Amino acid sequence: MAKMRRKADLPVKLCARCGRPFTWRRKWARDWEAVKFCSDRCRTEARKPS
């Protein structure tokens, strides 16, 4: 059985667009190194020209 982790023990990154911290999610397990944005909204806003 896998060991349970507390939410406080999960890795944290800062969003490249808004700068807010976000924690690891299971759906990002395969490509956590490539995740840069906290949400779909930040990802789409980052692609728009300023």
PDB file of N, CA, C and O in Angstrom, residues 2-49:
ATOM      1  N   ALA A   2       0.502   2.244  -0.773  1.00  0.00           N
ATOM      2  CA  ALA A   2       1.271   3.486  -0.868  1.00  0.00           C
ATOM      3  C   ALA A   2       1.132   4.312   0.410  1.00  0.00           C
ATOM      4  O   ALA A   2       0.089   4.308   1.052  1.00  0.00           O
ATOM      5  N   LYS A   3       2.190   5.013   0.726  1.00  0.00           N
ATOM      6  CA  LYS A   3       2.187   5.852   1.912  1.00  0.00           C
ATOM      7  C   LYS A   3       1.428   7.155   1.613  1.00  0.00           C
ATOM      8  O   LYS A   3       1.649   7.783   0.593  1.00  0.00           O
ATOM      9  N   MET A   4       0.552   7.527   2.512  1.00  0.00           N
ATOM     10  CA  MET A   4      -0.215   8.767   2.345  1.00  0.00           C
ATOM     11  C   MET A   4       0.674   9.957   2.668  1.00  0.00           C
ATOM     12  O   MET A   4       1.511   9.896   3.561  1.00  0.00           O
ATOM     13  N   ARG A   5       0.495  11.034   1.911  1.00  0.00           N
ATOM     14  CA  ARG A   5       1.240  12.264   2.157  1.00  0.00           C
ATOM     15  C   ARG A   5       0.274  13.342   2.609  1.00  0.00           C
ATOM     16  O   ARG A   5      -0.840  13.415   2.127  1.00  0.00           O
ATOM     17  N   ARG A   6       0.744  14.189   3.476  1.00  0.00           N
ATOM     18  CA  ARG A   6      -0.062  15.326   3.892  1.00  0.00           C
ATOM     19  C   ARG A   6       0.049  16.416   2.827  1.00  0.00           C
ATOM     20  O   ARG A   6       1.049  16.521   2.142  1.00  0.00           O
ATOM     21  N   LYS A   7      -0.980  17.230   2.730  1.00  0.00           N
ATOM     22  CA  LYS A   7      -0.972  18.294   1.732  1.00  0.00           C
ATOM     23  C   LYS A   7       0.198  19.247   1.955  1.00  0.00           C
ATOM     24  O   LYS A   7       0.794  19.750   1.000  1.00  0.00           O
ATOM     25  N   ALA A   8       0.569  19.469   3.181  1.00  0.00           N
ATOM     26  CA  ALA A   8       1.680  20.361   3.490  1.00  0.00           C
ATOM     27  C   ALA A   8       3.021  19.792   3.019  1.00  0.00           C
ATOM     28  O   ALA A   8       3.980  20.539   2.833  1.00  0.00           O
ATOM     29  N   ASP A   9       3.097  18.482   2.818  1.00  0.00           N
ATOM     30  CA  ASP A   9       4.338  17.840   2.395  1.00  0.00           C
ATOM     31  C   ASP A   9       4.499  17.774   0.881  1.00  0.00           C
ATOM     32  O   ASP A   9       5.534  17.339   0.397  1.00  0.00           O
ATOM     33  N   LEU A  10       3.470  18.165   0.123  1.00  0.00           N
ATOM     34  CA  LEU A  10       3.532  18.096  -1.333  1.00  0.00           C
ATOM     35  C   LEU A  10       4.403  19.224  -1.890  1.00  0.00           C
ATOM     36  O   LEU A  10       4.489  20.299  -1.306  1.00  0.00           O
ATOM     37  N   PRO A  11       5.038  18.994  -3.052  1.00  0.00           N
ATOM     38  CA  PRO A  11       5.861  20.042  -3.656  1.00  0.00           C
ATOM     39  C   PRO A  11       5.019  21.253  -4.071  1.00  0.00           C
ATOM     40  O   PRO A  11       3.853  21.120  -4.436  1.00  0.00           O
ATOM     41  N   VAL A  12       5.634  22.422  -4.036  1.00  0.00           N
ATOM     42  CA  VAL A  12       4.959  23.675  -4.368  1.00  0.00           C
ATOM     43  C   VAL A  12       5.760  24.400  -5.437  1.00  0.00           C
ATOM     44  O   VAL A  12       6.990  24.378  -5.436  1.00  0.00           O
ATOM     45  N   LYS A  13       5.048  25.045  -6.374  1.00  0.00           N
ATOM     46  CA  LYS A  13       5.673  25.892  -7.398  1.00  0.00           C
ATOM     47  C   LYS A  13       4.951  27.222  -7.431  1.00  0.00           C
ATOM     48  O   LYS A  13       3.833  27.344  -6.948  1.00  0.00           O
ATOM     49  N   LEU A  14       5.585  28.222  -8.049  1.00  0.00           N
ATOM     50  CA  LEU A  14       4.937  29.506  -8.267  1.00  0.00           C
ATOM     51  C   LEU A  14       4.482  29.584  -9.712  1.00  0.00           C
ATOM     52  O   LEU A  14       5.213  29.196 -10.624  1.00  0.00           O
ATOM     53  N   CYS A  15       3.290  30.093  -9.912  1.00  0.00           N
ATOM     54  CA  CYS A  15       2.728  30.230 -11.259  1.00  0.00           C
ATOM     55  C   CYS A  15       3.557  31.246 -12.042  1.00  0.00           C
ATOM     56  O   CYS A  15       3.911  32.316 -11.528  1.00  0.00           O
ATOM     57  N   ALA A  16       3.856  30.936 -13.302  1.00  0.00           N
ATOM     58  CA  ALA A  16       4.667  31.812 -14.141  1.00  0.00           C
ATOM     59  C   ALA A  16       3.927  33.089 -14.518  1.00  0.00           C
ATOM     60  O   ALA A  16       4.558  34.093 -14.855  1.00  0.00           O
ATOM     61  N   ARG A  17       2.608  33.084 -14.471  1.00  0.00           N
ATOM     62  CA  ARG A  17       1.849  34.264 -14.857  1.00  0.00           C
ATOM     63  C   ARG A  17       1.422  35.112 -13.661  1.00  0.00           C
ATOM     64  O   ARG A  17       1.714  36.283 -13.596  1.00  0.00           O
ATOM     65  N   CYS A  18       0.739  34.505 -12.704  1.00  0.00           N
ATOM     66  CA  CYS A  18       0.179  35.285 -11.592  1.00  0.00           C
ATOM     67  C   CYS A  18       1.081  35.308 -10.356  1.00  0.00           C
ATOM     68  O   CYS A  18       0.896  36.141  -9.479  1.00  0.00           O
ATOM     69  N   GLY A  19       2.028  34.381 -10.274  1.00  0.00           N
ATOM     70  CA  GLY A  19       2.954  34.369  -9.148  1.00  0.00           C
ATOM     71  C   GLY A  19       2.425  33.707  -7.888  1.00  0.00           C
ATOM     72  O   GLY A  19       3.115  33.672  -6.876  1.00  0.00           O
ATOM     73  N   ARG A  20       1.230  33.170  -7.942  1.00  0.00           N
ATOM     74  CA  ARG A  20       0.668  32.506  -6.771  1.00  0.00           C
ATOM     75  C   ARG A  20       1.236  31.097  -6.634  1.00  0.00           C
ATOM     76  O   ARG A  20       1.513  30.438  -7.631  1.00  0.00           O
ATOM     77  N   PRO A  21       1.406  30.627  -5.406  1.00  0.00           N
ATOM     78  CA  PRO A  21       1.889  29.262  -5.206  1.00  0.00           C
ATOM     79  C   PRO A  21       0.780  28.241  -5.489  1.00  0.00           C
ATOM     80  O   PRO A  21      -0.398  28.499  -5.235  1.00  0.00           O
ATOM     81  N   PHE A  22       1.165  27.100  -6.053  1.00  0.00           N
ATOM     82  CA  PHE A  22       0.224  26.003  -6.244  1.00  0.00           C
ATOM     83  C   PHE A  22       0.931  24.703  -5.939  1.00  0.00           C
ATOM     84  O   PHE A  22       2.133  24.585  -6.104  1.00  0.00           O
ATOM     85  N   THR A  23       0.168  23.726  -5.461  1.00  0.00           N
ATOM     86  CA  THR A  23       0.748  22.458  -5.034  1.00  0.00           C
ATOM     87  C   THR A  23       0.576  21.386  -6.091  1.00  0.00           C
ATOM     88  O   THR A  23      -0.248  21.502  -6.992  1.00  0.00           O
ATOM     89  N   TRP A  24       1.360  20.349  -5.929  1.00  0.00           N
ATOM     90  CA  TRP A  24       1.336  19.189  -6.817  1.00  0.00           C
ATOM     91  C   TRP A  24      -0.051  18.577  -6.830  1.00  0.00           C
ATOM     92  O   TRP A  24      -0.733  18.515  -5.812  1.00  0.00           O
ATOM     93  N   ARG A  25      -0.482  18.136  -8.013  1.00  0.00           N
ATOM     94  CA  ARG A  25      -1.746  17.414  -8.160  1.00  0.00           C
ATOM     95  C   ARG A  25      -1.468  16.082  -8.822  1.00  0.00           C
ATOM     96  O   ARG A  25      -0.545  15.960  -9.615  1.00  0.00           O
ATOM     97  N   ARG A  26      -2.283  15.115  -8.505  1.00  0.00           N
ATOM     98  CA  ARG A  26      -2.058  13.767  -9.034  1.00  0.00           C
ATOM     99  C   ARG A  26      -2.075  13.751 -10.563  1.00  0.00           C
ATOM    100  O   ARG A  26      -1.323  13.017 -11.194  1.00  0.00           O
ATOM    101  N   LYS A  27      -2.934  14.566 -11.180  1.00  0.00           N
ATOM    102  CA  LYS A  27      -3.008  14.575 -12.644  1.00  0.00           C
ATOM    103  C   LYS A  27      -1.730  15.118 -13.282  1.00  0.00           C
ATOM    104  O   LYS A  27      -1.505  14.909 -14.468  1.00  0.00           O
ATOM    105  N   TRP A  28      -0.895  15.813 -12.500  1.00  0.00           N
ATOM    106  CA  TRP A  28       0.375  16.334 -13.007  1.00  0.00           C
ATOM    107  C   TRP A  28       1.544  15.408 -12.668  1.00  0.00           C
ATOM    108  O   TRP A  28       2.708  15.771 -12.864  1.00  0.00           O
ATOM    109  N   ALA A  29       1.292  14.228 -12.186  1.00  0.00           N
ATOM    110  CA  ALA A  29       2.354  13.333 -11.715  1.00  0.00           C
ATOM    111  C   ALA A  29       3.382  13.016 -12.794  1.00  0.00           C
ATOM    112  O   ALA A  29       4.576  12.985 -12.522  1.00  0.00           O
ATOM    113  N   ARG A  30       2.936  12.797 -14.022  1.00  0.00           N
ATOM    114  CA  ARG A  30       3.862  12.430 -15.101  1.00  0.00           C
ATOM    115  C   ARG A  30       4.716  13.590 -15.584  1.00  0.00           C
ATOM    116  O   ARG A  30       5.846  13.390 -15.998  1.00  0.00           O
ATOM    117  N   ASP A  31       4.178  14.803 -15.566  1.00  0.00           N
ATOM    118  CA  ASP A  31       4.919  15.933 -16.133  1.00  0.00           C
ATOM    119  C   ASP A  31       5.024  17.129 -15.189  1.00  0.00           C
ATOM    120  O   ASP A  31       4.935  18.277 -15.605  1.00  0.00           O
ATOM    121  N   TRP A  32       5.236  16.867 -13.910  1.00  0.00           N
ATOM    122  CA  TRP A  32       5.337  17.934 -12.912  1.00  0.00           C
ATOM    123  C   TRP A  32       6.446  18.925 -13.253  1.00  0.00           C
ATOM    124  O   TRP A  32       6.314  20.120 -13.030  1.00  0.00           O
ATOM    125  N   GLU A  33       7.537  18.462 -13.820  1.00  0.00           N
ATOM    126  CA  GLU A  33       8.640  19.352 -14.175  1.00  0.00           C
ATOM    127  C   GLU A  33       8.233  20.352 -15.252  1.00  0.00           C
ATOM    128  O   GLU A  33       8.758  21.459 -15.311  1.00  0.00           O
ATOM    129  N   ALA A  34       7.298  19.985 -16.121  1.00  0.00           N
ATOM    130  CA  ALA A  34       6.881  20.846 -17.230  1.00  0.00           C
ATOM    131  C   ALA A  34       5.728  21.789 -16.861  1.00  0.00           C
ATOM    132  O   ALA A  34       5.446  22.721 -17.613  1.00  0.00           O
ATOM    133  N   VAL A  35       5.081  21.582 -15.728  1.00  0.00           N
ATOM    134  CA  VAL A  35       3.946  22.421 -15.336  1.00  0.00           C
ATOM    135  C   VAL A  35       4.459  23.798 -14.925  1.00  0.00           C
ATOM    136  O   VAL A  35       5.350  23.914 -14.091  1.00  0.00           O
ATOM    137  N   LYS A  36       3.888  24.857 -15.540  1.00  0.00           N
ATOM    138  CA  LYS A  36       4.324  26.223 -15.259  1.00  0.00           C
ATOM    139  C   LYS A  36       3.214  27.101 -14.706  1.00  0.00           C
ATOM    140  O   LYS A  36       3.479  28.107 -14.067  1.00  0.00           O
ATOM    141  N   PHE A  37       1.970  26.741 -15.012  1.00  0.00           N
ATOM    142  CA  PHE A  37       0.850  27.594 -14.657  1.00  0.00           C
ATOM    143  C   PHE A  37      -0.083  26.884 -13.691  1.00  0.00           C
ATOM    144  O   PHE A  37      -0.248  25.675 -13.747  1.00  0.00           O
ATOM    145  N   CYS A  38      -0.756  27.669 -12.838  1.00  0.00           N
ATOM    146  CA  CYS A  38      -1.624  27.100 -11.810  1.00  0.00           C
ATOM    147  C   CYS A  38      -2.983  26.689 -12.350  1.00  0.00           C
ATOM    148  O   CYS A  38      -3.667  25.871 -11.743  1.00  0.00           O
ATOM    149  N   SER A  39      -3.396  27.253 -13.485  1.00  0.00           N
ATOM    150  CA  SER A  39      -4.739  26.962 -14.001  1.00  0.00           C
ATOM    151  C   SER A  39      -4.781  27.132 -15.514  1.00  0.00           C
ATOM    152  O   SER A  39      -3.865  27.690 -16.118  1.00  0.00           O
ATOM    153  N   ASP A  40      -5.889  26.688 -16.095  1.00  0.00           N
ATOM    154  CA  ASP A  40      -6.091  26.888 -17.537  1.00  0.00           C
ATOM    155  C   ASP A  40      -6.181  28.370 -17.860  1.00  0.00           C
ATOM    156  O   ASP A  40      -5.714  28.817 -18.899  1.00  0.00           O
ATOM    157  N   ARG A  41      -6.793  29.128 -16.994  1.00  0.00           N
ATOM    158  CA  ARG A  41      -6.928  30.570 -17.233  1.00  0.00           C
ATOM    159  C   ARG A  41      -5.558  31.244 -17.326  1.00  0.00           C
ATOM    160  O   ARG A  41      -5.321  32.044 -18.235  1.00  0.00           O
ATOM    161  N   CYS A  42      -4.652  30.952 -16.415  1.00  0.00           N
ATOM    162  CA  CYS A  42      -3.306  31.541 -16.469  1.00  0.00           C
ATOM    163  C   CYS A  42      -2.570  31.093 -17.724  1.00  0.00           C
ATOM    164  O   CYS A  42      -1.848  31.868 -18.334  1.00  0.00           O
ATOM    165  N   ARG A  43      -2.750  29.837 -18.111  1.00  0.00           N
ATOM    166  CA  ARG A  43      -2.075  29.330 -19.310  1.00  0.00           C
ATOM    167  C   ARG A  43      -2.547  30.060 -20.569  1.00  0.00           C
ATOM    168  O   ARG A  43      -1.744  30.455 -21.393  1.00  0.00           O
ATOM    169  N   THR A  44      -3.855  30.258 -20.687  1.00  0.00           N
ATOM    170  CA  THR A  44      -4.368  30.939 -21.884  1.00  0.00           C
ATOM    171  C   THR A  44      -4.048  32.428 -21.862  1.00  0.00           C
ATOM    172  O   THR A  44      -3.769  33.009 -22.912  1.00  0.00           O
ATOM    173  N   GLU A  45      -4.073  33.057 -20.705  1.00  0.00           N
ATOM    174  CA  GLU A  45      -3.733  34.471 -20.599  1.00  0.00           C
ATOM    175  C   GLU A  45      -2.263  34.714 -20.944  1.00  0.00           C
ATOM    176  O   GLU A  45      -1.908  35.760 -21.478  1.00  0.00           O
ATOM    177  N   ALA A  46      -1.407  33.775 -20.617  1.00  0.00           N
ATOM    178  CA  ALA A  46       0.026  33.927 -20.900  1.00  0.00           C
ATOM    179  C   ALA A  46       0.303  33.898 -22.391  1.00  0.00           C
ATOM    180  O   ALA A  46       1.266  34.496 -22.868  1.00  0.00           O
ATOM    181  N   ARG A  47      -0.541  33.203 -23.157  1.00  0.00           N
ATOM    182  CA  ARG A  47      -0.349  33.114 -24.612  1.00  0.00           C
ATOM    183  C   ARG A  47      -0.819  34.343 -25.358  1.00  0.00           C
ATOM    184  O   ARG A  47      -0.390  34.595 -26.472  1.00  0.00           O
ATOM    185  N   LYS A  48      -1.726  35.109 -24.746  1.00  0.00           N
ATOM    186  CA  LYS A  48      -2.250  36.303 -25.405  1.00  0.00           C
ATOM    187  C   LYS A  48      -1.181  37.391 -25.450  1.00  0.00           C
ATOM    188  O   LYS A  48      -0.453  37.585 -24.481  1.00  0.00           O
ATOM    189  N   PRO A  49      -1.098  38.121 -26.560  1.00  0.00           N
ATOM    190  CA  PRO A  49      -0.133  39.227 -26.616  1.00  0.00           C
ATOM    191  C   PRO A  49      -0.557  40.363 -25.663  1.00  0.00           C
ATOM    192  O   PRO A  49      -1.746  40.621 -25.506  1.00  0.00           O
TER     193      PRO A  49
END
